[in-house]
PDB file of C-alpha atoms in Angstrom:
ATOM      1  CA  UNK A 630      -7.202  59.685  28.176  1.00  0.00           C
ATOM      2  CA  UNK A 631      -5.188  62.119  26.755  1.00  0.00           C
ATOM      3  CA  UNK A 632      -1.722  60.115  26.053  1.00  0.00           C
ATOM      4  CA  UNK A 633      -4.703  56.511  25.556  1.00  0.00           C
ATOM      5  CA  UNK A 634      -6.684  58.871  22.962  1.00  0.00           C
ATOM      6  CA  UNK A 635      -3.124  59.497  20.920  1.00  0.00           C
ATOM      7  CA  UNK A 636      -1.886  56.196  21.419  1.00  0.00           C
ATOM      8  CA  UNK A 637      -4.797  53.891  19.427  1.00  0.00           C
ATOM      9  CA  UNK A 638      -4.175  56.992  16.939  1.00  0.00           C
ATOM     10  CA  UNK A 639      -1.543  55.739  16.002  1.00  0.00           C
ATOM     11  CA  UNK A 640      -2.632  51.587  16.406  1.00  0.00           C
ATOM     12  CA  UNK A 641      -5.537  52.105  13.384  1.00  0.00           C
ATOM     13  CA  UNK A 642      -5.017  55.520  11.309  1.00  0.00           C
ATOM     14  CA  UNK A 643      -4.697  54.630   8.042  1.00  0.00           C
ATOM     15  CA  UNK A 644      -1.829  54.570   5.546  1.00  0.00           C
ATOM     16  CA  UNK A 645      -2.332  58.372   3.476  1.00  0.00           C
ATOM     17  CA  UNK A 646      -3.708  59.406   0.845  1.00  0.00           C
ATOM     18  CA  UNK A 647      -3.499  62.172  -1.251  1.00  0.00           C
ATOM     19  CA  UNK A 648      -4.029  65.332   1.575  1.00  0.00           C
ATOM     20  CA  UNK A 649      -0.221  64.767   1.764  1.00  0.00           C
ATOM     21  CA  UNK A 650       2.487  66.905   1.224  1.00  0.00           C
ATOM     22  CA  UNK A 651       5.614  66.845   0.360  1.00  0.00           C
ATOM     23  CA  UNK A 652       9.305  69.432   0.192  1.00  0.00           C
ATOM     24  CA  UNK A 653      12.361  67.823  -1.177  1.00  0.00           C
ATOM     25  CA  UNK A 654      15.403  68.679  -0.190  1.00  0.00           C
ATOM     26  CA  UNK A 655      18.762  67.618  -0.814  1.00  0.00           C
ATOM     27  CA  UNK A 656      22.238  68.746   1.385  1.00  0.00           C
ATOM     28  CA  UNK A 657      25.387  68.068   0.737  1.00  0.00           C
ATOM     29  CA  UNK A 658      25.680  69.947  -2.476  1.00  0.00           C
ATOM     30  CA  UNK A 659      28.768  69.836  -4.430  1.00  0.00           C
ATOM     31  CA  UNK A 660      29.529  65.664  -2.600  1.00  0.00           C
ATOM     32  CA  UNK A 661      28.543  63.622  -0.660  1.00  0.00           C
ATOM     33  CA  UNK A 662      29.685  60.475   0.208  1.00  0.00           C
ATOM     34  CA  UNK A 663      31.809  57.623  -1.557  1.00  0.00           C
ATOM     35  CA  UNK A 664      31.973  58.000  -5.732  1.00  0.00           C
ATOM     36  CA  UNK A 665      31.516  54.558  -6.886  1.00  0.00           C
ATOM     37  CA  UNK A 666      34.082  54.458  -9.867  1.00  0.00           C
ATOM     38  CA  UNK A 667      33.051  54.653 -13.424  1.00  0.00           C
ATOM     39  CA  UNK A 668      30.723  57.894 -12.109  1.00  0.00           C
ATOM     40  CA  UNK A 669      31.051  61.747 -11.779  1.00  0.00           C
ATOM     41  CA  UNK A 670      30.149  64.492  -9.293  1.00  0.00           C
ATOM     42  CA  UNK A 671      27.924  66.021 -12.631  1.00  0.00           C
ATOM     43  CA  UNK A 672      26.043  62.234 -13.849  1.00  0.00           C
ATOM     44  CA  UNK A 673      24.621  62.057 -10.227  1.00  0.00           C
ATOM     45  CA  UNK A 674      24.007  66.271 -10.249  1.00  0.00           C
ATOM     46  CA  UNK A 675      22.226  65.502 -13.120  1.00  0.00           C
ATOM     47  CA  UNK A 676      20.239  61.675 -13.049  1.00  0.00           C
ATOM     48  CA  UNK A 677      18.969  63.806  -9.404  1.00  0.00           C
ATOM     49  CA  UNK A 678      17.847  66.579 -11.509  1.00  0.00           C
ATOM     50  CA  UNK A 679      16.651  64.738 -14.402  1.00  0.00           C
ATOM     51  CA  UNK A 680      15.086  62.703 -11.897  1.00  0.00           C
ATOM     52  CA  UNK A 681      13.041  65.303 -10.241  1.00  0.00           C
ATOM     53  CA  UNK A 682      11.658  67.756 -13.733  1.00  0.00           C
ATOM     54  CA  UNK A 683      10.445  63.741 -14.821  1.00  0.00           C
ATOM     55  CA  UNK A 684       8.237  63.736 -11.424  1.00  0.00           C
ATOM     56  CA  UNK A 685       7.111  68.150 -11.916  1.00  0.00           C
ATOM     57  CA  UNK A 686       7.844  69.201  -8.684  1.00  0.00           C
ATOM     58  CA  UNK A 687       8.408  72.340  -7.862  1.00  0.00           C
ATOM     59  CA  UNK A 688      12.281  73.816  -7.319  1.00  0.00           C
ATOM     60  CA  UNK A 689      13.975  71.627  -4.339  1.00  0.00           C
ATOM     61  CA  UNK A 690      16.547  73.125  -2.320  1.00  0.00           C
ATOM     62  CA  UNK A 691      20.518  72.284  -2.530  1.00  0.00           C
ATOM     63  CA  UNK A 692      22.215  72.455   0.904  1.00  0.00           C
ATOM     64  CA  UNK A 693      25.274  73.037   0.346  1.00  0.00           C
ATOM     65  CA  UNK A 694      28.714  73.102   2.116  1.00  0.00           C
ATOM     66  CA  UNK A 695      31.439  75.310   0.064  1.00  0.00           C
ATOM     67  CA  UNK A 696      34.483  72.911   0.944  1.00  0.00           C
ATOM     68  CA  UNK A 697      34.235  71.265  -1.189  1.00  0.00           C
ATOM     69  CA  UNK A 698      35.074  73.281  -3.391  1.00  0.00           C
ATOM     70  CA  UNK A 699      38.472  73.016  -2.242  1.00  0.00           C
ATOM     71  CA  UNK A 700      37.868  69.193  -1.142  1.00  0.00           C
ATOM     72  CA  UNK A 701      36.046  67.806  -4.499  1.00  0.00           C
ATOM     73  CA  UNK A 702      36.520  70.177  -7.006  1.00  0.00           C
ATOM     74  CA  UNK A 703      35.594  68.068  -9.741  1.00  0.00           C
ATOM     75  CA  UNK A 704      32.385  68.934  -8.185  1.00  0.00           C
ATOM     76  CA  UNK A 705      32.133  72.664  -9.219  1.00  0.00           C
ATOM     77  CA  UNK A 706      30.198  72.242 -11.909  1.00  0.00           C
ATOM     78  CA  UNK A 707      27.214  71.285 -10.019  1.00  0.00           C
ATOM     79  CA  UNK A 708      25.929  73.834  -7.897  1.00  0.00           C
ATOM     80  CA  UNK A 709      25.589  76.242 -10.233  1.00  0.00           C
ATOM     81  CA  UNK A 710      24.633  72.848 -12.498  1.00  0.00           C
ATOM     82  CA  UNK A 711      21.319  73.226  -9.880  1.00  0.00           C
ATOM     83  CA  UNK A 712      21.163  76.629 -10.737  1.00  0.00           C
ATOM     84  CA  UNK A 713      20.678  76.201 -14.446  1.00  0.00           C
ATOM     85  CA  UNK A 714      17.782  74.279 -13.607  1.00  0.00           C
ATOM     86  CA  UNK A 715      15.965  76.978 -12.012  1.00  0.00           C
ATOM     87  CA  UNK A 716      16.405  75.153  -8.305  1.00  0.00           C
ATOM     88  CA  UNK A 717      17.632  77.452  -5.496  1.00  0.00           C
ATOM     89  CA  UNK A 718      20.446  76.847  -3.477  1.00  0.00           C
ATOM     90  CA  UNK A 719      20.790  77.060   0.560  1.00  0.00           C
ATOM     91  CA  UNK A 720      23.524  77.003   3.088  1.00  0.00           C
ATOM     92  CA  UNK A 721      24.309  73.888   5.495  1.00  0.00           C
ATOM     93  CA  UNK A 722      26.973  75.866   6.214  1.00  0.00           C
ATOM     94  CA  UNK A 723      31.369  76.629   5.227  1.00  0.00           C
ATOM     95  CA  UNK A 724      32.421  73.454   5.545  1.00  0.00           C
ATOM     96  CA  UNK A 725      29.376  71.377   7.112  1.00  0.00           C
ATOM     97  CA  UNK A 726      30.352  72.320  11.217  1.00  0.00           C
ATOM     98  CA  UNK A 727      28.339  69.977  14.078  1.00  0.00           C
ATOM     99  CA  UNK A 728      27.279  72.695  16.343  1.00  0.00           C
ATOM    100  CA  UNK A 729      26.878  69.865  19.021  1.00  0.00           C
ATOM    101  CA  UNK A 730      30.720  69.913  18.700  1.00  0.00           C
ATOM    102  CA  UNK A 731      32.103  73.935  17.802  1.00  0.00           C
ATOM    103  CA  UNK A 732      31.656  76.970  20.031  1.00  0.00           C
ATOM    104  CA  UNK A 733      28.528  79.511  18.527  1.00  0.00           C
ATOM    105  CA  UNK A 734      31.650  82.349  17.670  1.00  0.00           C
ATOM    106  CA  UNK A 735      32.505  79.721  14.967  1.00  0.00           C
ATOM    107  CA  UNK A 736      29.554  78.571  13.684  1.00  0.00           C
ATOM    108  CA  UNK A 737      27.963  81.835  13.128  1.00  0.00           C
ATOM    109  CA  UNK A 738      31.699  82.970  11.444  1.00  0.00           C
ATOM    110  CA  UNK A 739      31.588  79.485   9.340  1.00  0.00           C
ATOM    111  CA  UNK A 740      27.883  79.711   8.447  1.00  0.00           C
ATOM    112  CA  UNK A 741      28.502  83.702   6.499  1.00  0.00           C
ATOM    113  CA  UNK A 742      31.836  82.602   4.710  1.00  0.00           C
ATOM    114  CA  UNK A 743      29.572  80.198   2.934  1.00  0.00           C
ATOM    115  CA  UNK A 744      27.326  83.317   1.843  1.00  0.00           C
ATOM    116  CA  UNK A 745      30.319  84.251  -0.029  1.00  0.00           C
ATOM    117  CA  UNK A 746      29.664  81.212  -2.836  1.00  0.00           C
ATOM    118  CA  UNK A 747      26.356  81.255  -2.426  1.00  0.00           C
ATOM    119  CA  UNK A 748      24.848  84.725  -3.273  1.00  0.00           C
ATOM    120  CA  UNK A 749      26.772  84.792  -6.506  1.00  0.00           C
ATOM    121  CA  UNK A 750      25.220  81.740  -7.349  1.00  0.00           C
ATOM    122  CA  UNK A 751      21.592  82.863  -6.041  1.00  0.00           C
ATOM    123  CA  UNK A 752      21.638  86.878  -7.236  1.00  0.00           C
ATOM    124  CA  UNK A 753      17.907  87.977  -6.964  1.00  0.00           C
ATOM    125  CA  UNK A 754      16.924  84.369  -5.238  1.00  0.00           C
ATOM    126  CA  UNK A 755      16.119  83.558  -2.320  1.00  0.00           C
ATOM    127  CA  UNK A 756      19.149  81.755  -0.498  1.00  0.00           C
ATOM    128  CA  UNK A 757      18.219  82.767   3.090  1.00  0.00           C
ATOM    129  CA  UNK A 758      17.332  79.683   4.583  1.00  0.00           C
ATOM    130  CA  UNK A 759      19.557  77.668   7.134  1.00  0.00           C
ATOM    131  CA  UNK A 760      19.835  73.205   6.693  1.00  0.00           C
ATOM    132  CA  UNK A 761      22.292  73.021  10.885  1.00  0.00           C
ATOM    133  CA  UNK A 762      24.625  69.908   9.281  1.00  0.00           C
ATOM    134  CA  UNK A 763      23.653  66.529  11.333  1.00  0.00           C
ATOM    135  CA  UNK A 764      20.291  68.277  12.166  1.00  0.00           C
ATOM    136  CA  UNK A 765      22.427  69.550  15.652  1.00  0.00           C
ATOM    137  CA  UNK A 766      20.649  72.844  16.703  1.00  0.00           C
ATOM    138  CA  UNK A 767      22.481  73.343  19.708  1.00  0.00           C
ATOM    139  CA  UNK A 768      22.371  71.170  23.054  1.00  0.00           C
ATOM    140  CA  UNK A 769      22.863  74.081  25.767  1.00  0.00           C
ATOM    141  CA  UNK A 770      19.277  75.918  25.236  1.00  0.00           C
ATOM    142  CA  UNK A 771      22.205  78.342  25.511  1.00  0.00           C
ATOM    143  CA  UNK A 772      24.063  77.512  21.883  1.00  0.00           C
ATOM    144  CA  UNK A 773      20.337  76.967  21.130  1.00  0.00           C
ATOM    145  CA  UNK A 774      18.853  80.757  21.697  1.00  0.00           C
ATOM    146  CA  UNK A 775      21.682  82.560  20.572  1.00  0.00           C
ATOM    147  CA  UNK A 776      22.407  80.636  17.294  1.00  0.00           C
ATOM    148  CA  UNK A 777      18.679  81.282  16.114  1.00  0.00           C
ATOM    149  CA  UNK A 778      18.914  84.937  17.265  1.00  0.00           C
ATOM    150  CA  UNK A 779      21.319  85.303  15.141  1.00  0.00           C
ATOM    151  CA  UNK A 780      19.960  83.388  12.694  1.00  0.00           C
ATOM    152  CA  UNK A 781      17.373  85.711  12.664  1.00  0.00           C
ATOM    153  CA  UNK A 782      19.490  89.124  13.032  1.00  0.00           C
ATOM    154  CA  UNK A 783      20.588  88.072   9.158  1.00  0.00           C
ATOM    155  CA  UNK A 784      17.482  86.737   7.970  1.00  0.00           C
ATOM    156  CA  UNK A 785      17.449  82.936   7.481  1.00  0.00           C
ATOM    157  CA  UNK A 786      14.180  81.130   8.055  1.00  0.00           C
ATOM    158  CA  UNK A 787      15.339  77.509   9.189  1.00  0.00           C
ATOM    159  CA  UNK A 788      15.069  74.197   7.306  1.00  0.00           C
ATOM    160  CA  UNK A 789      12.721  72.358   9.191  1.00  0.00           C
ATOM    161  CA  UNK A 790      13.241  68.048   8.814  1.00  0.00           C
ATOM    162  CA  UNK A 791      10.035  66.519  10.066  1.00  0.00           C
ATOM    163  CA  UNK A 792      10.972  62.907   7.566  1.00  0.00           C
ATOM    164  CA  UNK A 793      13.837  61.499   7.150  1.00  0.00           C
ATOM    165  CA  UNK A 794      15.071  57.697   6.146  1.00  0.00           C
ATOM    166  CA  UNK A 795      18.904  57.793   6.814  1.00  0.00           C
ATOM    167  CA  UNK A 796      18.723  58.112   2.763  1.00  0.00           C
ATOM    168  CA  UNK A 797      22.597  58.914   3.286  1.00  0.00           C
ATOM    169  CA  UNK A 798      23.330  55.374   4.796  1.00  0.00           C
ATOM    170  CA  UNK A 799      22.853  53.018   2.204  1.00  0.00           C
ATOM    171  CA  UNK A 800      25.444  55.677  -0.364  1.00  0.00           C
ATOM    172  CA  UNK A 801      29.338  54.560   0.838  1.00  0.00           C
ATOM    173  CA  UNK A 802      28.549  51.170   0.300  1.00  0.00           C
ATOM    174  CA  UNK A 803      26.826  51.164  -2.301  1.00  0.00           C
ATOM    175  CA  UNK A 804      30.146  52.613  -4.535  1.00  0.00           C
ATOM    176  CA  UNK A 805      32.047  49.499  -2.684  1.00  0.00           C
ATOM    177  CA  UNK A 806      29.762  47.094  -4.160  1.00  0.00           C
ATOM    178  CA  UNK A 807      29.530  48.500  -7.737  1.00  0.00           C
ATOM    179  CA  UNK A 808      33.765  48.975  -7.802  1.00  0.00           C
ATOM    180  CA  UNK A 809      33.716  44.645  -6.572  1.00  0.00           C
ATOM    181  CA  UNK A 810      30.377  44.171  -9.848  1.00  0.00           C
ATOM    182  CA  UNK A 811      28.234  42.795  -6.680  1.00  0.00           C
ATOM    183  CA  UNK A 812      24.515  42.899  -7.862  1.00  0.00           C
ATOM    184  CA  UNK A 813      22.767  40.245  -6.056  1.00  0.00           C
ATOM    185  CA  UNK A 814      23.717  42.779  -3.025  1.00  0.00           C
ATOM    186  CA  UNK A 815      23.213  46.477  -4.951  1.00  0.00           C
ATOM    187  CA  UNK A 816      19.236  44.606  -4.993  1.00  0.00           C
ATOM    188  CA  UNK A 817      18.734  44.190  -2.162  1.00  0.00           C
ATOM    189  CA  UNK A 818      20.562  47.764  -1.546  1.00  0.00           C
ATOM    190  CA  UNK A 819      17.930  48.720  -3.289  1.00  0.00           C
ATOM    191  CA  UNK A 820      14.621  46.745  -1.906  1.00  0.00           C
ATOM    192  CA  UNK A 821      15.479  48.016   1.780  1.00  0.00           C
ATOM    193  CA  UNK A 822      15.960  51.306   0.655  1.00  0.00           C
ATOM    194  CA  UNK A 823      12.533  51.631  -0.888  1.00  0.00           C
ATOM    195  CA  UNK A 824      11.290  50.093   2.055  1.00  0.00           C
ATOM    196  CA  UNK A 825      13.124  53.184   4.609  1.00  0.00           C
ATOM    197  CA  UNK A 826      11.312  55.393   2.576  1.00  0.00           C
ATOM    198  CA  UNK A 827       7.386  53.224   2.361  1.00  0.00           C
ATOM    199  CA  UNK A 828       8.223  52.440   6.360  1.00  0.00           C
ATOM    200  CA  UNK A 829       8.890  56.725   7.608  1.00  0.00           C
ATOM    201  CA  UNK A 830       6.474  57.471   5.925  1.00  0.00           C
ATOM    202  CA  UNK A 831       3.951  55.894   6.710  1.00  0.00           C
ATOM    203  CA  UNK A 832       4.795  56.200  10.353  1.00  0.00           C
ATOM    204  CA  UNK A 833       4.803  59.646   9.518  1.00  0.00           C
ATOM    205  CA  UNK A 834       1.605  60.141   8.518  1.00  0.00           C
ATOM    206  CA  UNK A 835       0.367  58.390  11.122  1.00  0.00           C
ATOM    207  CA  UNK A 836       2.117  60.604  14.018  1.00  0.00           C
ATOM    208  CA  UNK A 837       1.103  63.481  12.883  1.00  0.00           C
ATOM    209  CA  UNK A 838      -2.283  63.100  12.075  1.00  0.00           C
ATOM    210  CA  UNK A 839      -1.810  61.682  16.105  1.00  0.00           C
ATOM    211  CA  UNK A 840      -0.689  65.155  16.939  1.00  0.00           C
ATOM    212  CA  UNK A 841      -3.035  67.232  14.684  1.00  0.00           C
ATOM    213  CA  UNK A 842      -5.748  64.384  13.221  1.00  0.00           C
ATOM    214  CA  UNK A 843      -4.666  66.148   9.415  1.00  0.00           C
ATOM    215  CA  UNK A 844      -1.058  65.366   8.055  1.00  0.00           C
ATOM    216  CA  UNK A 845       1.769  68.557   8.451  1.00  0.00           C
ATOM    217  CA  UNK A 846       3.443  69.136   4.638  1.00  0.00           C
ATOM    218  CA  UNK A 847       6.495  67.284   5.420  1.00  0.00           C
ATOM    219  CA  UNK A 848       9.630  68.339   4.840  1.00  0.00           C
ATOM    220  CA  UNK A 849      12.029  65.378   3.930  1.00  0.00           C
ATOM    221  CA  UNK A 850      15.521  65.467   3.713  1.00  0.00           C
ATOM    222  CA  UNK A 851      17.783  63.759   1.056  1.00  0.00           C
ATOM    223  CA  UNK A 852      21.055  64.071  -0.404  1.00  0.00           C
ATOM    224  CA  UNK A 853      22.439  63.958  -2.915  1.00  0.00           C
ATOM    225  CA  UNK A 854      24.771  61.046  -3.525  1.00  0.00           C
ATOM    226  CA  UNK A 855      25.670  58.471  -5.672  1.00  0.00           C
ATOM    227  CA  UNK A 856      22.460  55.399  -4.416  1.00  0.00           C
ATOM    228  CA  UNK A 857      19.781  58.235  -5.165  1.00  0.00           C
ATOM    229  CA  UNK A 858      20.602  59.340  -7.789  1.00  0.00           C
ATOM    230  CA  UNK A 859      20.375  55.518  -9.219  1.00  0.00           C
ATOM    231  CA  UNK A 860      16.712  55.590  -6.445  1.00  0.00           C
ATOM    232  CA  UNK A 861      15.303  58.244  -7.325  1.00  0.00           C
ATOM    233  CA  UNK A 862      12.528  58.067 -10.290  1.00  0.00           C
ATOM    234  CA  UNK A 863      11.570  54.968  -8.272  1.00  0.00           C
ATOM    235  CA  UNK A 864      11.557  56.387  -5.106  1.00  0.00           C
ATOM    236  CA  UNK A 865       9.482  59.266  -6.352  1.00  0.00           C
ATOM    237  CA  UNK A 866       6.680  56.887  -8.284  1.00  0.00           C
ATOM    238  CA  UNK A 867       5.733  54.428  -5.251  1.00  0.00           C
ATOM    239  CA  UNK A 868       5.386  59.080  -2.827  1.00  0.00           C
ATOM    240  CA  UNK A 869       2.693  58.948  -5.775  1.00  0.00           C
ATOM    241  CA  UNK A 870       1.502  55.924  -5.645  1.00  0.00           C
ATOM    242  CA  UNK A 871       0.841  56.988  -2.175  1.00  0.00           C
ATOM    243  CA  UNK A 872      -0.429  60.135  -3.273  1.00  0.00           C
ATOM    244  CA  UNK A 873       2.014  62.075  -2.473  1.00  0.00           C
ATOM    245  CA  UNK A 874       1.781  65.226  -4.041  1.00  0.00           C
ATOM    246  CA  UNK A 875       5.451  67.794  -4.633  1.00  0.00           C
ATOM    247  CA  UNK A 876       5.479  71.552  -2.724  1.00  0.00           C
ATOM    248  CA  UNK A 877       8.294  73.703  -2.237  1.00  0.00           C
ATOM    249  CA  UNK A 878       9.562  73.958   0.263  1.00  0.00           C
ATOM    250  CA  UNK A 879       8.598  77.468   1.251  1.00  0.00           C
ATOM    251  CA  UNK A 880       5.086  76.293   0.651  1.00  0.00           C
ATOM    252  CA  UNK A 881       5.829  73.793   3.880  1.00  0.00           C
ATOM    253  CA  UNK A 882       6.428  75.959   5.229  1.00  0.00           C
ATOM    254  CA  UNK A 883       3.538  77.904   5.747  1.00  0.00           C
ATOM    255  CA  UNK A 884       2.423  75.511   7.965  1.00  0.00           C
ATOM    256  CA  UNK A 885       1.664  76.762  11.285  1.00  0.00           C
ATOM    257  CA  UNK A 886       4.156  74.172  13.027  1.00  0.00           C
ATOM    258  CA  UNK A 887       7.469  74.610  11.123  1.00  0.00           C
ATOM    259  CA  UNK A 888       6.383  78.620  12.998  1.00  0.00           C
ATOM    260  CA  UNK A 889      10.340  79.084  14.876  1.00  0.00           C
ATOM    261  CA  UNK A 890      11.746  77.993  11.724  1.00  0.00           C
ATOM    262  CA  UNK A 891      10.298  81.111  10.128  1.00  0.00           C
ATOM    263  CA  UNK A 892      10.757  82.909  13.034  1.00  0.00           C
ATOM    264  CA  UNK A 893      14.242  82.036  14.914  1.00  0.00           C
ATOM    265  CA  UNK A 894      13.175  84.526  17.610  1.00  0.00           C
ATOM    266  CA  UNK A 895       9.640  82.507  18.113  1.00  0.00           C
ATOM    267  CA  UNK A 896      10.108  81.215  22.329  1.00  0.00           C
ATOM    268  CA  UNK A 897      11.993  77.589  20.799  1.00  0.00           C
ATOM    269  CA  UNK A 898       9.180  74.290  19.805  1.00  0.00           C
ATOM    270  CA  UNK A 899       9.511  70.723  18.664  1.00  0.00           C
ATOM    271  CA  UNK A 900      11.397  70.502  15.581  1.00  0.00           C
ATOM    272  CA  UNK A 901       9.757  66.727  14.932  1.00  0.00           C
ATOM    273  CA  UNK A 902       6.651  65.301  15.457  1.00  0.00           C
ATOM    274  CA  UNK A 903       8.228  62.944  17.525  1.00  0.00           C
ATOM    275  CA  UNK A 904       9.850  65.650  19.428  1.00  0.00           C
ATOM    276  CA  UNK A 905       6.092  66.878  19.419  1.00  0.00           C
ATOM    277  CA  UNK A 906       4.845  63.985  20.897  1.00  0.00           C
ATOM    278  CA  UNK A 907       6.761  63.821  23.995  1.00  0.00           C
ATOM    279  CA  UNK A 908       6.094  67.412  24.264  1.00  0.00           C
ATOM    280  CA  UNK A 909       2.922  66.578  25.616  1.00  0.00           C
ATOM    281  CA  UNK A 910       3.602  63.562  27.053  1.00  0.00           C
ATOM    282  CA  UNK A 911       2.916  60.835  25.270  1.00  0.00           C
ATOM    283  CA  UNK A 912       4.008  57.851  24.280  1.00  0.00           C
ATOM    284  CA  UNK A 913       4.633  56.095  21.053  1.00  0.00           C
ATOM    285  CA  UNK A 914       6.078  53.450  19.061  1.00  0.00           C
ATOM    286  CA  UNK A 915       9.324  53.081  17.412  1.00  0.00           C
ATOM    287  CA  UNK A 916       9.745  51.739  13.821  1.00  0.00           C
ATOM    288  CA  UNK A 917      11.996  50.332  11.412  1.00  0.00           C
ATOM    289  CA  UNK A 918      12.322  47.921   8.768  1.00  0.00           C
ATOM    290  CA  UNK A 919      15.271  45.726   8.537  1.00  0.00           C
ATOM    291  CA  UNK A 920      18.262  47.422   6.903  1.00  0.00           C
ATOM    292  CA  UNK A 921      21.391  46.154   5.015  1.00  0.00           C
ATOM    293  CA  UNK A 922      24.631  45.648   7.146  1.00  0.00           C
ATOM    294  CA  UNK A 923      26.196  48.514   6.431  1.00  0.00           C
ATOM    295  CA  UNK A 924      29.859  48.814   7.970  1.00  0.00           C
ATOM    296  CA  UNK A 925      30.296  44.609   6.809  1.00  0.00           C
ATOM    297  CA  UNK A 926      28.367  45.321   2.777  1.00  0.00           C
ATOM    298  CA  UNK A 927      30.811  44.564   0.109  1.00  0.00           C
ATOM    299  CA  UNK A 928      33.873  44.450   2.284  1.00  0.00           C
TER     300      UNK A 928
END
C-alpha cells in the first residue's frame, strides 16, 4: 500500500511553491573544465560572484582543489577573490581524488594536504566542510565507515548533494563552440541548460513530497565553469520565478535529512532522495529532458 501511495503522490504533486529552499554550492575552485578563447579564470569567477550578489544569496561555499594552483597558476587569484566577496571555502581534496579508485589512507592524506591552502584562506572561518569528489563516498561499507570516522575525528561535516542537473556537462563543449563561433549551438545549449535545471527542481520536489510530505532544503551542486558563469543570472531568475529562496549550506543541512552529514559517526543513511526512495522499497519514475550531443557538439 505504501508503494502505491508514494507512486501516486509522485504523479500528481504540483510544481514547487514558495516553500522551496536551495543552498547553492560550487565545486572545483579555482578552475573547472575548458577555458573558452578570450576568457580567464578570474573573469569567470567575477561573473559568478556578481550574479550571486545580484540575487542577494547568502554566502555560498566554494569547494577547492589545491592542485589547480599548480596545473593552472593563472587561476590562483580566484580563491582570494571568492573570500574577498565574503564567500567561504571548503575541502574538495587536493587532487579531486575519487575515493572509489583509491585507498582510504591515500584519500585521507590527499584531503589533509588540501588543508595547507584552505586553512590560511579561511582564517577565522568554518572550512570544515568536505565535498566528496565525484560524490564517491566509498564503494564498500567498510571504506564508507572508515572515511566517515576520519572526517568525524577531524571535525568535518559533509556537504551533501540533493540536487544536480549535471551542469558540468555544458562547460567543455561551450568552450569549443565559442572557439568556432557557433552561436546556434550555444543557443541550443542555453535552452537545454535551463530546461534541465527546471526539470530537476520539479523532480526532486516531487520525490521529497512523496517521501516526507514537504520539501527538504535542497543542496545544489554547481561548478565554477565558463558556461555556468554565462547562465547563472538566468538560472537564478528561473529559480526565483518558481518561488525558490536561497539559504546557506549550514542552514540547509540543519534539516533532519542531513543528520548523518552533520555527524559522520551516525549510522549510514541515504544521502539522496533517490536513495531514500530505494531504501523504502519504492520505485520512482525517471526524469530528464533531451540534451545536446555534448560529445560531438562543435567538433
